Coordinates of C-alpha atoms in Angstrom, one line a residue:
X22 CA 0.0 0.2 0.2
X23 CA 1.4 3.5 -0.8
X24 CA 2.9 5.3 1.8
X25 CA 0.4 8.0 1.2
X26 CA -2.4 6.5 2.9
X27 CA -0.7 6.0 6.4
X28 CA -0.4 9.5 6.8
X29 CA -2.1 11.4 9.5
X30 CA 0.1 14.5 10.0
X31 CA -0.2 16.9 12.9
X32 CA 2.2 19.9 12.7
X33 CA 1.5 21.7 15.8
X34 CA 5.1 23.2 16.0
X35 CA 6.1 24.0 12.4
X36 CA 6.4 27.6 11.3
X37 CA 5.0 28.2 7.9
X38 CA 3.9 31.6 6.3
X39 CA 0.4 32.5 6.1
X40 CA -1.4 32.3 2.9
X41 CA -1.1 35.0 0.6
X42 CA -3.3 36.5 -2.5
X43 CA -1.9 34.5 -5.6
X44 CA -3.3 36.4 -8.6
X45 CA -4.6 34.2 -11.1
X46 CA -4.0 31.0 -9.1
X47 CA -6.3 28.3 -7.6
X48 CA -9.6 29.7 -6.5
X49 CA -8.9 27.9 -3.2
X50 CA -5.3 28.6 -1.9
X51 CA -5.8 26.1 1.2
X52 CA -5.7 23.6 -1.4
X53 CA -2.3 24.4 -2.6
X54 CA -1.1 24.7 1.4
X55 CA -2.7 21.0 1.7
X56 CA -0.8 19.9 -1.5
X57 CA 2.4 21.4 -0.5
X58 CA 2.4 19.7 2.8
X59 CA 1.5 16.0 1.9
X60 CA 3.8 16.2 -1.3
X61 CA 6.7 17.0 1.0
X62 CA 6.1 14.5 3.4
X63 CA 5.2 11.7 0.8
X64 CA 8.2 12.4 -1.2
X65 CA 10.4 11.8 1.9
X66 CA 8.8 8.8 2.8
X67 CA 8.1 6.9 -0.4
X68 CA 11.1 6.3 -2.8
X69 CA 8.6 5.4 -5.7
X70 CA 6.9 8.8 -5.3
X71 CA 5.4 10.2 -8.7
X72 CA 2.7 12.6 -8.6
X73 CA -0.1 13.6 -6.2
X74 CA -3.0 15.5 -7.5
X75 CA -5.6 17.2 -5.2
X76 CA -9.1 18.1 -7.1
X77 CA -10.4 21.5 -6.3
X78 CA -13.8 22.7 -7.8
X79 CA -16.4 21.2 -7.9
X80 CA -15.1 18.4 -5.7
X81 CA -13.6 20.4 -2.6
X82 CA -15.9 21.3 0.3
X83 CA -14.7 23.8 2.8
X84 CA -15.9 24.3 6.1
X85 CA -15.2 27.0 8.7
X86 CA -14.9 25.7 12.3
X87 CA -13.9 26.4 15.9
X88 CA -12.6 22.9 16.9
X89 CA -8.8 22.3 17.8
X90 CA -6.2 19.5 17.0
X91 CA -4.8 19.1 20.5
X92 CA -4.0 22.6 21.6
X93 CA -4.2 24.0 18.1
X94 CA -7.1 25.7 17.1
X95 CA -8.6 24.7 13.8
X96 CA -10.3 27.6 11.6
X97 CA -10.9 25.6 8.3
X98 CA -11.4 21.8 7.1
X99 CA -11.1 20.7 3.7
X100 CA -12.6 17.5 2.3
X101 CA -12.2 16.5 -1.2
X102 CA -10.7 13.8 -3.7
X103 CA -7.2 13.2 -5.3
X104 CA -5.1 10.6 -6.9
X105 CA -1.6 9.4 -6.4
X106 CA 0.5 8.1 -9.3
X107 CA 3.6 6.0 -8.4
X108 CA 6.4 5.7 -10.5
X109 CA 5.7 1.8 -11.0
X110 CA 2.7 3.0 -13.1
X111 CA -0.1 2.3 -10.4
X112 CA -2.6 5.0 -9.7
X113 CA -4.6 5.2 -6.6
X114 CA -7.4 7.4 -5.8
X115 CA -8.4 8.6 -2.6
X116 CA -10.6 11.1 -0.5
X117 CA -8.7 13.3 1.9
X118 CA -9.2 15.9 4.8
X119 CA -7.1 18.8 5.7
X120 CA -7.3 21.1 8.3
X121 CA -5.8 24.5 8.7
X122 CA -5.4 27.1 11.5
X123 CA -6.3 30.8 11.4
X124 CA -3.0 31.8 9.6
X125 CA -3.6 29.2 6.9
X126 CA -1.0 26.6 8.4
X127 CA -1.7 23.2 7.3
X128 CA -2.1 21.2 10.9
X129 CA -3.4 17.9 9.3
X130 CA -3.6 16.0 6.3
X131 CA -5.3 12.6 6.2
X132 CA -6.1 10.4 3.0
X133 CA -7.9 7.5 2.6
X134 CA -7.7 5.0 -0.5
X135 CA -11.0 4.1 -2.2
X136 CA -11.8 0.3 -2.0
X137 CA -12.9 -0.1 -5.4
X138 CA -13.2 -3.8 -5.3
X139 CA -15.8 -3.2 -2.4
X140 CA -17.7 -0.6 -5.2
X141 CA -16.3 2.4 -3.3
X142 CA -15.6 4.8 -6.5
X143 CA -15.3 8.1 -7.5
X144 CA -18.8 9.9 -8.4
X145 CA -19.0 9.7 -12.6
X146 CA -17.0 12.1 -14.1
X147 CA -15.9 13.5 -17.5
X148 CA -12.3 13.5 -17.2
X149 CA -9.7 15.7 -19.2
X150 CA -6.4 14.3 -19.0
X151 CA -3.1 15.8 -20.2
X152 CA 0.5 16.9 -19.1
X153 CA 2.6 20.2 -18.6
X154 CA 6.0 20.8 -19.7
X155 CA 8.2 23.7 -21.1
X156 CA 10.9 24.2 -23.3
X157 CA 13.6 25.8 -21.3
X158 CA 16.6 23.2 -20.3
X159 CA 16.3 24.0 -16.4
X160 CA 15.5 21.8 -13.3
X161 CA 12.6 22.7 -11.5
X162 CA 13.1 23.6 -7.7
X163 CA 11.6 21.9 -5.0
X164 CA 8.3 23.0 -3.8
X165 CA 6.8 23.6 -7.5
X166 CA 3.2 22.9 -8.3
X167 CA 1.2 22.6 -11.2
X168 CA -1.9 24.3 -11.4
X169 CA -4.5 23.5 -13.9
X170 CA -8.0 25.0 -14.3
X171 CA -10.6 24.3 -16.8
X172 CA -12.5 27.7 -17.5
X173 CA -15.6 29.0 -19.2
X174 CA -14.6 32.1 -20.6
X175 CA -18.1 32.8 -22.5
X176 CA -18.9 35.5 -20.2
X177 CA -15.5 36.7 -19.2
X178 CA -15.0 40.7 -19.7
X179 CA -13.3 41.8 -22.9
X180 CA -9.5 41.5 -22.8
X181 CA -9.7 39.2 -19.7
X182 CA -8.0 36.0 -19.8
X183 CA -10.3 34.6 -16.6
X184 CA -13.6 33.1 -16.7
X185 CA -15.9 30.8 -14.6
X186 CA -13.9 28.0 -12.9
X187 CA -15.4 24.5 -13.8
X188 CA -12.7 22.3 -12.5
X189 CA -9.1 22.7 -11.1
X190 CA -6.3 20.6 -9.9
X191 CA -3.0 21.2 -7.7
X192 CA -0.3 18.7 -8.7
X193 CA 2.9 17.8 -6.9
X194 CA 5.5 15.5 -8.7
X195 CA 8.9 14.6 -8.2
X196 CA 9.9 17.7 -10.0
X197 CA 10.3 16.3 -13.4
X198 CA 8.3 17.1 -16.5
X199 CA 6.1 16.5 -18.1
X200 CA 3.6 16.8 -15.1
X201 CA 0.5 14.9 -15.8
X202 CA -2.9 16.3 -14.6
X203 CA -6.7 15.3 -14.7
X204 CA -9.4 17.7 -14.4
X205 CA -13.0 16.0 -13.4
X206 CA -16.4 17.4 -14.2
X207 CA -19.3 16.1 -13.0
X208 CA -20.9 13.7 -15.7
X209 CA -24.1 15.5 -15.8
X210 CA -22.1 18.9 -16.9
X211 CA -23.6 20.9 -19.6
X212 CA -21.5 22.5 -22.2
X213 CA -24.3 24.3 -24.2
X214 CA -23.2 27.9 -24.4
X215 CA -19.9 27.3 -23.0
X216 CA -16.7 28.4 -24.4
X217 CA -14.2 26.1 -22.8
X218 CA -10.4 26.9 -22.1
X219 CA -7.6 25.7 -20.1
X220 CA -5.3 27.7 -17.7
X221 CA -2.2 26.3 -16.3
X222 CA 1.1 27.6 -14.5
X223 CA 3.8 26.1 -12.5
X224 CA 4.1 28.2 -9.0
X225 CA 6.9 28.3 -6.4
X226 CA 5.6 30.2 -3.4
X227 CA 2.8 32.1 -4.9
X228 CA 5.0 33.0 -7.9
X229 CA 4.4 31.7 -11.2
X230 CA 7.5 30.2 -12.8
X231 CA 6.0 29.2 -16.1
X232 CA 2.5 29.6 -17.3
X233 CA 0.2 29.7 -20.4
X234 CA 0.0 33.2 -21.6
X235 CA -3.4 32.9 -22.3
X236 CA -6.1 30.1 -21.7
X237 CA -5.8 27.4 -24.4
X238 CA -9.3 27.0 -26.3
X239 CA -10.6 23.2 -25.9
X240 CA -13.4 21.7 -27.7
X241 CA -15.2 18.4 -26.8
X242 CA -13.2 16.6 -29.2
X243 CA -9.9 17.5 -27.3
X244 CA -11.7 15.6 -24.5
X245 CA -10.7 12.4 -26.2
X246 CA -7.2 12.3 -26.3
X247 CA -4.3 13.7 -23.8
X248 CA -3.9 17.5 -24.0
X249 CA -0.2 18.6 -24.1
X250 CA 0.3 22.0 -22.3
X251 CA 4.0 23.8 -23.4
X252 CA 4.2 26.6 -20.6
X253 CA 6.2 29.7 -21.1
X254 CA 8.6 31.4 -18.6
X255 CA 6.3 33.8 -16.8
X256 CA 7.0 37.6 -17.0
X257 CA 7.6 38.0 -13.3
X258 CA 10.0 35.0 -13.3
X259 CA 12.2 36.9 -15.8
X260 CA 12.8 39.9 -13.7

């Protein structure tokens, strides 16, 4: 059994910076903090660690609470789904719970694998799979994460690269490219009147290193094969 699913992590004494505004990043920065914690600790404990992806909208539930873990007060509990891909080619979907304090510090992450042989499966979904890479010949620093979103840009303001977020995922890998991703939409999602596009960036400490300068338009037929994203060096990273 992959080491990820034995993790029940409590970090009462770990100093971590508070969450910051990340313009153009995930709609839930808290999800990024949870992914960062589980990615770091799983890589250290599992030599076969490959990729861990946590799903954001529409599968992520966020709840405000006034509970505590030990002596640490909790302000937010996140519950959602994700997937671990190991270097030997196996893939294990899971459900997770992550709790954060008032400063956005990840106090605990607990993941439970789905028991598919017992009928425990994720809800039916339309899955858009692909991978992201970049042209520059450089190694990624540790701590980088891939953030991918499927947007509906039909009602985006003129000149804006944003739109309604339909699905998203934050991915931590062994810092090798290409980095695979999978965006999941509820099976009953209607695409009538929508204009779909994918936005992606590689982020380190809330700063984009590589990104799609403009969201990549996609149509229904693109869902039938993996989508390759080639990211460019972000303008801020080049200064």
